[in-house]
């Protein structure tokens, strides 16, 4: 059978994007005789503006361990997808046009939440689409894990490990602010793995007094330092009650959420408080073994869907089994940590403060 596939990586990059594309490509080349893969450059932009390369089989070799994406990526916000740009390009018809001109059998999209909305739209317009869940945030509905997540957990954990000794030497409180957008998966996992004393998540607006109490109790016990793992989307109970506009005004005075908390804790505890933000370091470098395996398995599954002409699905992982879910069941949904998640209760049982 001859197959013509388009492939793109969209949204923020993460580890194991290359590993996943390698899984798709190697399986297709191995299982089918006449395979053409067009790699669209820099995300949906490549599909919109017809910027692509006909990939060679060797392009997918030697990339298992490489960070980033060989195709490049960009953010193409869904909320503007139907807007005609300043260049006069109508994005959705332009994408359909490129797909049709190349006479593709299927478009493979490796993306996060926003990218899945666009993939769902393209599916509704009649394109054959298969997607793979990527993001360090682990917040895609329908999959227990997304590739990129565990590698980011490794890096964030190392950051927390490194902070411990200097925090102890100086008897300081350290806030390590971690990525994750509106979800706390990365902070929860890294916080537990890195032995954080306090873990603050967007899903649980925190009470500052609960944090202060934990720091003071630790001091009383002779533990002079405290490590706080704080998600970039975490906010206090009070701030959670504000309107978006009011919140923007309050936070305009701080570079990020942890600086606001730092100021509050300095005043309330009298202890020295420092902020460390690993930032995009969390998204960089080689994928860890977990992500390499997950991305490869998902890549193989995506290729199988294409070979079987089962279009319109995202490949996913549930209870360590690889399966599929309709794109429309994923698009527009964010997988948050449930406030009754057993992991939270377990953390609290051993004395980790979750700010509640
Ligand atoms: O979605 C992945 C992510 O790294 C988030 O954790 C973070 O909020 C965001 O992307 C950062 O985006 P950018 O790379 O565009 O600054």
Coordinates of N, CA, C and O in Angstrom, one line a residue, residues 15-24 64 110 132-133 146-148 287-302 315 322:
X15 N 10.6 16.9 25.9 CA 11.5 15.8 25.6 C 10.6 14.7 24.9 O 9.5 14.5 25.2
X16 N 11.3 13.9 24.1 CA 10.8 12.7 23.5 C 9.9 12.9 22.3 O 9.2 12.0 21.7
X17 N 9.8 14.2 21.8 CA 9.1 14.5 20.5 C 9.7 13.7 19.4 O 9.1 13.0 18.6
X18 N 11.1 13.7 19.3 CA 11.8 13.0 18.3 C 11.6 11.5 18.4 O 11.5 10.8 17.4
X19 N 11.7 11.0 19.7 CA 11.5 9.6 19.9 C 10.1 9.1 19.4 O 10.0 8.1 18.8
X20 N 9.1 10.0 19.6 CA 7.8 9.6 19.2 C 7.7 9.6 17.6 O 7.1 8.6 17.0
X21 N 8.3 10.6 17.0 CA 8.2 10.6 15.5 C 9.0 9.5 14.9 O 8.6 8.9 13.9
X22 N 10.1 9.1 15.6 CA 10.9 8.0 15.2 C 10.0 6.7 15.2 O 10.1 5.9 14.3
X23 N 9.3 6.6 16.3 CA 8.4 5.4 16.5 C 7.4 5.3 15.4 O 7.2 4.2 14.8
X24 N 6.8 6.4 15.0 CA 5.8 6.4 13.9 C 6.4 6.0 12.6 O 6.0 5.1 11.9
X64 N 16.5 9.3 18.8 CA 15.8 8.8 20.0 C 16.2 9.6 21.2 O 15.3 9.9 22.0
X110 N 1.7 16.0 16.8 CA 2.2 15.7 18.2 C 2.0 17.0 18.9 O 2.6 18.1 18.6
X132 N -0.8 12.5 18.9 CA 0.0 12.0 20.1 C 0.1 13.0 21.2 O 0.3 14.2 20.9
X133 N -0.1 12.6 22.5 CA -0.1 13.5 23.6 C 1.3 13.9 24.1 O 2.0 13.1 24.7
X146 N 1.7 11.8 29.6 CA 2.1 12.4 28.3 C 3.6 12.3 28.2 O 4.3 12.3 29.3
X147 N 4.2 12.1 27.0 CA 5.6 12.1 27.0 C 6.2 13.5 27.2 O 5.6 14.5 26.8
X148 N 7.3 13.6 27.9 CA 7.9 14.9 28.3 C 7.8 15.1 29.8 O 8.6 15.6 30.4
X287 N 15.4 12.9 26.6 CA 14.3 12.3 27.3 C 14.8 11.2 28.3 O 15.8 10.6 27.9
X288 N 14.1 11.0 29.4 CA 14.5 9.9 30.3 C 14.0 8.6 29.7 O 13.2 8.6 28.8
X289 N 14.4 7.5 30.3 CA 14.0 6.2 29.7 C 12.5 6.0 29.7 O 11.9 5.4 28.7
X290 N 11.8 6.5 30.7 CA 10.3 6.3 30.8 C 9.7 7.0 29.6 O 8.9 6.4 28.9
X291 N 10.1 8.2 29.3 CA 9.6 8.9 28.1 C 10.0 8.3 26.8 O 9.2 8.3 25.9
X292 N 11.2 7.8 26.7 CA 11.6 7.2 25.5 C 10.7 6.0 25.2 O 10.3 5.7 24.0
X293 N 10.4 5.2 26.2 CA 9.6 4.0 26.0 C 8.2 4.4 25.7 O 7.6 3.9 24.7
X294 N 7.6 5.3 26.5 CA 6.2 5.8 26.3 C 6.1 6.4 24.9 O 5.1 6.0 24.1
X295 N 7.0 7.3 24.5 CA 6.9 7.9 23.2 C 7.0 6.9 22.0 O 6.3 7.0 21.0
X296 N 7.9 5.9 22.2 CA 8.1 4.9 21.2 C 6.8 4.1 21.0 O 6.3 3.8 19.9
X297 N 6.2 3.7 22.2 CA 5.0 2.8 22.2 C 3.9 3.6 21.5 O 3.1 3.1 20.7
X298 N 3.7 4.9 21.9 CA 2.7 5.7 21.3 C 2.9 5.9 19.8 O 1.9 5.9 19.0
X299 N 4.1 6.1 19.4 CA 4.5 6.2 18.0 C 4.1 5.0 17.2 O 3.5 5.1 16.1
X300 N 4.4 3.9 17.7 CA 4.1 2.6 17.0 C 2.6 2.5 16.9 O 2.0 2.1 15.8
X301 N 1.9 2.8 18.0 CA 0.4 2.7 18.0 C -0.2 3.7 17.0 O -1.2 3.3 16.3
X302 N 0.4 4.9 16.9 CA -0.2 5.9 15.9 C 0.0 5.3 14.5 O -0.9 5.4 13.6
X315 N -3.6 8.7 20.3 CA -3.2 7.5 21.0 C -2.9 7.9 22.5 O -2.5 9.0 22.7
X322 N -1.5 0.8 26.0 CA -1.7 1.8 25.0 C -3.0 1.6 24.3 O -3.4 0.5 23.9

